Coordinates of C-alpha atoms in Angstrom, one line a residue:
M1 CA 19.5 5.1 25.6
T2 CA 21.9 2.2 24.7
Q3 CA 22.5 -0.2 27.5
S4 CA 24.7 -3.3 27.9
I5 CA 23.6 -6.4 29.6
G6 CA 24.7 -7.2 33.1
S7 CA 23.7 -9.1 36.1
Q8 CA 20.5 -11.2 36.4
I9 CA 17.6 -11.0 38.7
S10 CA 15.6 -14.1 39.6
I11 CA 12.0 -14.1 38.6
S12 CA 11.2 -17.6 39.8
H13 CA 9.2 -16.2 42.8
I14 CA 7.3 -13.4 41.2
S15 CA 4.5 -13.4 38.7
R16 CA 4.9 -12.6 35.1
R17 CA 2.7 -9.5 35.5
Q18 CA 5.0 -8.3 38.3
F19 CA 8.0 -9.0 36.2
I20 CA 6.6 -6.9 33.4
A21 CA 5.6 -4.0 35.7
T22 CA 9.1 -3.7 37.1
S23 CA 10.8 -3.6 33.7
I24 CA 11.2 0.2 33.4
A25 CA 12.2 0.6 37.0
G26 CA 14.8 -2.2 36.8
G27 CA 16.3 -1.0 33.5
A28 CA 19.1 0.9 35.1
A29 CA 20.3 -2.1 37.0
F30 CA 21.0 -3.9 33.8
A31 CA 23.2 -1.0 32.6
L32 CA 25.6 -1.9 35.3
G33 CA 28.2 -4.6 35.1
G34 CA 28.3 -4.5 31.3
K35 CA 30.1 -7.4 29.6
S36 CA 31.9 -8.6 32.7
A37 CA 29.2 -11.1 33.7
F38 CA 29.9 -13.2 30.7
A39 CA 33.6 -12.3 30.0
Q40 CA 34.5 -16.0 30.7
A41 CA 31.4 -17.5 29.2
G42 CA 32.1 -16.7 25.5
E43 CA 31.7 -13.9 22.9
T44 CA 29.3 -11.0 22.9
L45 CA 26.6 -10.8 20.3
K46 CA 25.9 -7.2 19.3
V47 CA 22.5 -6.3 17.9
G48 CA 21.6 -2.9 16.6
F49 CA 18.1 -1.6 17.0
V50 CA 17.1 1.5 15.1
S51 CA 13.8 3.3 15.5
P52 CA 12.3 6.9 15.6
R53 CA 12.1 7.8 19.3
T54 CA 11.7 11.6 18.7
G55 CA 10.6 13.9 15.8
P56 CA 7.4 13.7 13.7
L57 CA 7.4 9.8 13.8
A58 CA 8.0 9.6 17.6
G59 CA 4.7 7.8 18.2
F60 CA 6.3 4.8 16.5
G61 CA 9.2 4.8 19.0
Q62 CA 7.3 5.7 22.2
T63 CA 7.1 2.2 23.5
D64 CA 10.5 0.9 22.3
G65 CA 12.3 1.7 25.6
Y66 CA 9.9 -0.6 27.5
V67 CA 10.1 -3.4 24.9
L68 CA 13.9 -3.2 24.9
D69 CA 14.0 -3.4 28.7
L70 CA 11.9 -6.6 28.6
A71 CA 14.2 -8.1 25.9
R72 CA 17.3 -7.1 27.9
K73 CA 15.9 -8.8 31.0
A74 CA 15.1 -11.9 29.1
L75 CA 18.6 -12.0 27.7
A76 CA 20.4 -11.1 30.9
G77 CA 21.5 -14.7 31.4
G78 CA 22.9 -14.9 27.9
L79 CA 21.8 -16.7 24.8
E80 CA 22.8 -20.3 24.1
I81 CA 23.3 -21.2 20.5
G82 CA 24.7 -24.5 19.4
G83 CA 25.9 -25.4 22.9
K84 CA 27.7 -22.1 23.3
K85 CA 26.6 -19.3 25.5
Y86 CA 26.9 -15.7 24.3
S87 CA 26.3 -12.5 26.2
V88 CA 24.0 -10.1 24.3
E89 CA 24.3 -6.3 23.9
I90 CA 21.4 -4.5 22.2
L91 CA 22.6 -1.1 20.9
D92 CA 19.5 1.0 20.3
Q93 CA 19.6 4.3 18.4
D94 CA 17.0 7.1 17.7
T95 CA 16.8 8.4 14.2
Q96 CA 15.0 11.5 15.3
S97 CA 12.7 10.7 12.3
D98 CA 15.4 11.8 9.9
P99 CA 16.3 9.4 7.0
S100 CA 19.8 10.8 6.7
R101 CA 20.5 10.3 10.3
A102 CA 19.0 6.7 10.1
G103 CA 21.6 5.9 7.5
Q104 CA 24.4 7.5 9.5
L105 CA 23.5 5.6 12.6
A106 CA 23.4 2.3 10.7
K107 CA 26.9 3.0 9.3
D108 CA 28.2 3.8 12.8
L109 CA 26.7 0.6 14.2
I110 CA 28.2 -1.4 11.4
N111 CA 31.6 0.2 11.2
N112 CA 32.3 1.3 14.8
Q113 CA 30.2 -1.0 16.9
A114 CA 30.7 -4.2 14.8
I115 CA 27.2 -5.4 15.2
D116 CA 26.3 -9.0 14.2
L117 CA 22.6 -8.2 13.3
M118 CA 20.7 -5.1 12.6
L119 CA 17.0 -4.6 13.5
A120 CA 15.1 -1.6 12.1
V121 CA 11.5 -0.7 12.8
S122 CA 8.8 1.7 11.6
T123 CA 8.3 3.6 8.3
P124 CA 10.4 3.8 5.2
E125 CA 12.1 6.9 6.6
V126 CA 13.8 4.7 9.1
I127 CA 14.0 1.3 7.5
N128 CA 15.0 1.9 3.9
P129 CA 18.2 3.8 4.6
V130 CA 19.2 1.4 7.4
A131 CA 18.6 -1.6 5.1
D132 CA 20.5 0.0 2.3
A133 CA 23.5 0.6 4.5
C134 CA 23.4 -3.1 5.7
E135 CA 23.1 -4.4 2.1
A136 CA 26.1 -2.4 1.1
A137 CA 28.2 -3.5 4.0
G138 CA 27.2 -7.2 4.1
V139 CA 25.4 -7.1 7.4
P140 CA 22.2 -9.1 8.1
C141 CA 19.2 -6.8 8.7
L142 CA 15.6 -7.6 9.7
S143 CA 12.8 -5.0 9.7
T144 CA 9.1 -4.5 10.1
V145 CA 6.3 -1.9 10.1
M146 CA 6.0 -0.5 6.6
P147 CA 4.3 -1.8 3.5
W148 CA 6.7 -4.5 2.1
E149 CA 6.2 -3.1 -1.5
A150 CA 7.7 0.2 -0.3
W151 CA 10.6 -1.7 1.2
Y152 CA 11.2 -4.1 -1.8
F153 CA 10.4 -2.1 -4.9
G154 CA 11.2 1.2 -3.2
R155 CA 14.8 0.0 -2.8
G156 CA 15.2 -1.0 -6.5
A157 CA 13.8 -4.5 -6.8
K158 CA 12.0 -5.1 -10.1
P159 CA 8.7 -7.0 -10.6
G160 CA 9.3 -10.5 -11.9
A161 CA 13.1 -10.2 -11.5
P162 CA 15.2 -12.1 -8.9
S163 CA 15.6 -10.3 -5.6
P164 CA 18.7 -8.0 -5.6
F165 CA 19.0 -8.4 -1.8
K166 CA 21.3 -10.8 0.0
W167 CA 21.5 -9.4 3.5
T168 CA 18.2 -7.6 4.1
Y169 CA 14.8 -9.1 5.1
H170 CA 11.4 -7.6 5.9
F171 CA 8.2 -8.9 7.4
G172 CA 4.7 -7.5 7.8
F173 CA 1.7 -6.2 5.9
G174 CA 1.6 -5.2 2.3
V175 CA -0.8 -3.8 -0.2
G176 CA -2.6 -7.2 -0.3
E177 CA -3.4 -7.0 3.4
F178 CA -4.6 -3.4 3.2
F179 CA -6.8 -4.3 0.3
K180 CA -8.5 -7.2 2.1
T181 CA -8.9 -5.2 5.3
Y182 CA -10.3 -2.1 3.5
I183 CA -12.8 -4.1 1.5
S184 CA -13.9 -5.9 4.6
Q185 CA -14.0 -2.7 6.7
W186 CA -15.7 -0.4 4.1
N187 CA -18.4 -2.9 3.3
L188 CA -19.6 -2.8 6.9
I189 CA -21.2 0.6 6.3
E190 CA -23.4 1.7 3.3
T191 CA -21.7 4.4 1.3
N192 CA -21.6 5.7 -2.3
K193 CA -18.2 4.0 -2.6
K194 CA -16.5 7.3 -3.5
V195 CA -13.1 7.4 -1.9
G196 CA -11.1 10.5 -1.5
V197 CA -7.4 9.6 -1.2
M198 CA -4.5 11.6 0.1
Y199 CA -1.3 9.7 -0.8
P200 CA 1.9 11.6 -0.1
N201 CA 4.9 11.8 -2.5
D202 CA 7.0 9.3 -0.5
A203 CA 7.8 5.6 -0.5
D204 CA 4.5 4.7 1.3
G205 CA 2.3 6.9 -0.7
N206 CA 3.7 6.0 -4.1
A207 CA 3.5 2.3 -3.4
I208 CA -0.1 2.6 -2.2
R209 CA -1.1 4.7 -5.2
A210 CA 0.5 2.3 -7.7
N211 CA -0.7 -0.9 -6.1
L212 CA -3.7 -0.4 -3.8
A213 CA -5.8 2.1 -5.6
P214 CA -6.3 0.0 -8.8
L215 CA -7.4 -3.0 -6.7
L216 CA -10.0 -0.9 -4.9
A217 CA -11.3 0.4 -8.2
K218 CA -11.8 -3.1 -9.4
Q219 CA -14.0 -3.7 -6.4
G220 CA -16.3 -0.9 -7.5
F221 CA -14.9 2.0 -5.4
T222 CA -14.4 5.3 -7.3
I223 CA -11.0 6.7 -6.4
V224 CA -10.8 10.5 -6.3
D225 CA -7.1 11.3 -6.2
P226 CA -6.0 15.0 -6.3
G227 CA -2.4 13.8 -6.8
A228 CA 0.6 13.4 -4.6
Y229 CA 1.2 16.0 -2.0
E230 CA 4.5 16.9 -0.4
T231 CA 5.2 16.2 3.2
G232 CA 4.9 19.4 5.2
T233 CA 2.1 20.9 3.1
T234 CA 0.2 23.4 5.1
D235 CA -2.8 24.3 2.8
Y236 CA -5.1 21.6 1.7
S237 CA -7.9 23.7 0.3
S238 CA -7.7 22.5 -3.2
Q239 CA -7.9 18.8 -2.2
I240 CA -10.8 19.5 0.2
A241 CA -12.7 21.4 -2.5
L242 CA -12.3 18.4 -4.9
F243 CA -13.5 15.9 -2.3
K244 CA -16.6 18.1 -1.6
Q245 CA -17.4 18.5 -5.3
E246 CA -17.1 14.8 -5.9
G247 CA -19.2 13.9 -2.9
V248 CA -16.7 11.4 -1.4
E249 CA -18.0 9.5 1.6
I250 CA -14.9 7.5 2.4
F251 CA -11.5 9.2 3.1
N252 CA -8.2 7.3 3.0
S253 CA -4.7 8.6 3.6
F254 CA -1.1 7.5 4.6
P255 CA 0.3 10.7 6.0
I256 CA 2.7 11.5 8.8
P257 CA 0.8 12.8 12.0
P258 CA 1.4 16.6 11.6
D259 CA 0.2 16.5 8.0
F260 CA -3.0 14.7 8.8
A261 CA -3.8 16.9 11.8
A262 CA -3.5 20.0 9.5
F263 CA -5.6 18.4 6.8
W264 CA -8.3 17.1 9.1
R265 CA -8.7 20.4 10.9
Q266 CA -9.0 22.3 7.6
A267 CA -11.5 19.6 6.4
A268 CA -13.6 20.4 9.5
Q269 CA -13.4 24.1 9.0
Q270 CA -14.4 23.8 5.3
G271 CA -17.2 21.4 5.8
L272 CA -15.8 18.3 4.3
I273 CA -16.0 16.0 7.2
K274 CA -19.8 16.4 7.4
Q275 CA -20.1 14.1 4.4
I276 CA -17.5 11.5 5.5
K277 CA -18.9 8.2 6.7
I278 CA -15.6 6.3 7.0
A279 CA -12.3 8.1 7.7
Q280 CA -9.7 5.4 7.2
V281 CA -6.2 6.6 8.1
A282 CA -2.9 4.8 8.0
K283 CA 0.6 5.6 9.2
T284 CA -1.0 8.2 11.5
G285 CA -4.0 7.6 13.7
L286 CA -2.3 4.5 14.9
F287 CA -1.6 5.8 18.4
P288 CA -3.8 7.3 21.1
S289 CA -1.7 10.5 21.3
D290 CA -2.4 11.2 17.6
I291 CA -6.2 10.9 18.1
E292 CA -6.3 12.7 21.4
A293 CA -4.6 15.7 19.8
L294 CA -7.5 16.1 17.4
G295 CA -10.1 16.4 20.2
D296 CA -13.6 15.5 19.1
L297 CA -12.4 15.3 15.4
G298 CA -10.5 12.2 16.3
M299 CA -13.5 10.2 17.6
K300 CA -14.6 7.3 15.3
I301 CA -11.6 7.6 13.0
S302 CA -10.9 4.2 11.5
S303 CA -7.4 2.7 11.5
A304 CA -5.7 -0.6 10.9
A305 CA -3.5 -2.4 13.4
Y306 CA -0.4 -4.4 12.6
W307 CA -0.7 -5.6 16.2
H308 CA -3.4 -5.4 18.9
K309 CA -3.4 -6.6 22.4
A310 CA -6.3 -8.9 21.3
F311 CA -3.8 -10.9 19.1
P312 CA -3.7 -14.4 20.6
Y313 CA 0.1 -14.9 20.4
K314 CA 3.0 -14.8 22.8
S315 CA 6.5 -13.6 22.5
P316 CA 9.0 -16.5 22.4
L317 CA 11.7 -14.2 23.6
T318 CA 10.0 -12.9 26.8
G319 CA 7.1 -15.3 27.2
V320 CA 4.5 -12.5 27.6
S321 CA 1.1 -12.5 26.0
G322 CA -0.5 -9.5 24.3
A323 CA -2.6 -8.5 27.3
E324 CA 0.4 -8.8 29.6
L325 CA 2.5 -6.7 27.3
A326 CA -0.1 -4.0 27.1
D327 CA -1.0 -4.0 30.8
G328 CA 2.7 -4.1 31.8
Y329 CA 3.5 -1.0 29.7
E330 CA 0.5 0.9 31.1
A331 CA 1.6 0.0 34.7
A332 CA 5.2 1.0 34.1
S333 CA 4.6 4.2 32.1
G334 CA 1.2 5.5 33.0
K335 CA 0.5 5.8 29.3
Q336 CA -2.0 3.9 27.2
W337 CA -0.7 0.8 25.3
T338 CA -0.1 1.2 21.5
Q339 CA 0.1 -1.3 18.7
Q340 CA 3.8 -0.6 18.3
L341 CA 4.5 -2.7 21.5
G342 CA 3.7 -5.9 19.7
A343 CA 5.4 -5.0 16.5
S344 CA 8.7 -4.0 18.1
M345 CA 8.5 -7.1 20.3
S346 CA 7.9 -9.3 17.2
L347 CA 11.0 -7.8 15.6
L348 CA 13.1 -8.8 18.6
D349 CA 11.4 -12.2 18.7
A350 CA 12.2 -13.0 15.0
G351 CA 15.7 -11.5 15.2
F352 CA 16.8 -13.6 18.1
E353 CA 15.2 -16.7 16.7
A354 CA 17.2 -16.2 13.5
L355 CA 20.4 -15.9 15.6
K356 CA 19.5 -19.2 17.4
A357 CA 18.8 -20.9 14.1
S358 CA 22.1 -19.9 12.5
T359 CA 25.0 -22.3 12.4
D360 CA 27.3 -19.6 13.7
A361 CA 25.8 -16.4 15.2
K362 CA 29.1 -14.6 14.7
D363 CA 29.1 -15.4 11.0
K364 CA 27.1 -12.8 9.1
A365 CA 26.5 -15.0 6.1
A366 CA 25.2 -17.8 8.4
V367 CA 22.8 -15.3 10.1
A368 CA 21.6 -14.0 6.7
K369 CA 21.0 -17.6 5.6
A370 CA 19.1 -18.3 8.8
L371 CA 16.9 -15.3 8.0
S372 CA 16.2 -16.5 4.5
T373 CA 14.7 -19.8 5.8
L374 CA 13.2 -18.5 9.1
K375 CA 9.8 -19.7 10.0
T376 CA 8.8 -18.9 13.6
E377 CA 6.0 -17.7 15.8
T378 CA 6.2 -14.1 17.2
M379 CA 4.1 -11.7 19.1
I380 CA 2.3 -10.8 15.8
G381 CA 1.9 -14.4 14.7
T382 CA 3.9 -16.3 12.1
V383 CA 7.0 -14.9 10.4
D384 CA 7.8 -17.1 7.4
F385 CA 10.4 -16.3 4.8
T386 CA 10.1 -19.6 3.0
S387 CA 6.8 -18.8 1.2
G388 CA 6.6 -15.0 0.8
P389 CA 5.2 -13.2 -2.2
V390 CA 8.8 -12.4 -3.2
A391 CA 12.2 -13.4 -1.8
N392 CA 13.3 -11.6 1.4
V393 CA 9.7 -10.8 2.4
S394 CA 7.3 -12.4 4.8
P395 CA 3.8 -10.9 4.7
G396 CA 1.8 -10.2 7.9
P397 CA -1.7 -9.1 9.0
I398 CA -3.3 -5.7 9.3
I399 CA -6.6 -5.7 11.2
G400 CA -9.5 -3.2 10.9
T401 CA -9.9 -1.0 14.0
Q402 CA -11.6 2.2 15.2
W403 CA -11.1 4.8 17.9
V404 CA -14.2 5.1 20.1
A405 CA -15.0 6.7 23.5
A406 CA -13.8 4.5 26.3
K407 CA -16.3 3.1 28.8
E408 CA -17.0 4.9 32.0
G409 CA -14.3 4.2 34.6
S410 CA -11.6 3.6 32.1
K411 CA -8.1 5.0 32.8
F412 CA -7.9 6.6 29.4
P413 CA -10.4 8.5 27.2
L414 CA -10.2 6.4 24.1
D415 CA -10.6 2.7 23.3
Y416 CA -9.1 1.0 20.3
V417 CA -11.4 -1.7 19.1
V418 CA -11.1 -4.5 16.5
T419 CA -13.9 -4.2 13.9
E420 CA -12.8 -6.8 11.3
N421 CA -10.3 -9.6 11.0
A422 CA -10.1 -10.6 7.3
T423 CA -6.3 -11.0 7.4
D424 CA -6.2 -13.0 10.6
P425 CA -9.5 -14.6 11.7
K426 CA -7.8 -15.8 14.9
V427 CA -8.0 -12.2 16.2
P428 CA -11.4 -11.7 17.8
I429 CA -13.7 -8.9 16.6
E430 CA -14.6 -6.6 19.5
A431 CA -17.1 -4.1 18.2
K432 CA -19.3 -3.0 15.2
L433 CA -17.8 -0.3 13.0
Q434 CA -19.6 3.0 13.6
P435 CA -20.0 5.7 10.8
Y436 CA -17.8 8.7 11.3
N437 CA -20.9 10.8 10.8
G438 CA -24.5 9.7 11.1

């Protein structure tokens, strides 16, 4: 739900934890009063925020309402840039997990809402069409949570050639981070190093197949690839038969949640999972709801986190730590924290730091230039566009994790533990990786 920013509340006499816990409940108050509170103070900065709140990718957007409420509260008093105070309006939109709708929403925010900055989060199905619309219209855009190769090369950039992008920027993990994490994670358990992969025929899957699989092979892992499958496939018998025949002991995939659930249940029915020692899933298996839906089959699935509440960083926008962000969400929603909390917060962190760093926040070219030289700390750690692998990209960590049964007395049935930290040693390891079977 899109809200404008209105009157402030004082938090000087309440604790930060109380401030976080009241965020959802207080959201409605900030929808009142609209722009009037700053009508005399200066112009309004409009920031678009596009994410998947419903549909097959809804897990990625589940926590965005809470994060946006925190951001709106932090910005309720306006944003001072270069001695001038601006009111701030965040216009959030739900793509419903539809790439076509994502592009249409972006065009509406650009053409009808006249936004100054676009923020897009979670998966190529959301980010790429939004980024393309912004590039075409000359609107600065910042995004996160998809492999940067699928963002950069998936949108037409060529290896070794100058970046074709002037307005769009992306930060976060790439194939290099997945490679480091998977090598670190998979060497924690003795296996035959045969890896059955299920890479879909989409931007994520194609980027991973082209870039990650060869790196893994050079490290002595045998890649068993039955070929790209189409999203929405319902029968995986041929792939399962191949994996059984080849004796794979590691499974790796980048599917959307419904596809993985269908595959993994069929893998159980047909006896494949009995031989799997490491089930390493990306894009799905990131959130507790995905794992709980699998019942016992979800226990000990390995994942990788682009943010975890154990990350030792704070949000410059809101001042909250990782633990405070996770605890506040659980208190406000009654649901278990997810890694998307920190990722979406980091996008807001970096976006507003870029606006503050620009010479003129109402000048789109100035904001784009500020993005190109941005180096700042966020909830996920450092975002640095001055030294990326390619222009317009800042790489970020991905941390090895696993879903395990929660300790007795926990509010939730699952715990999400850090098992390795090759891409950010500052993140503490919490538990030893357990084999999926055995």
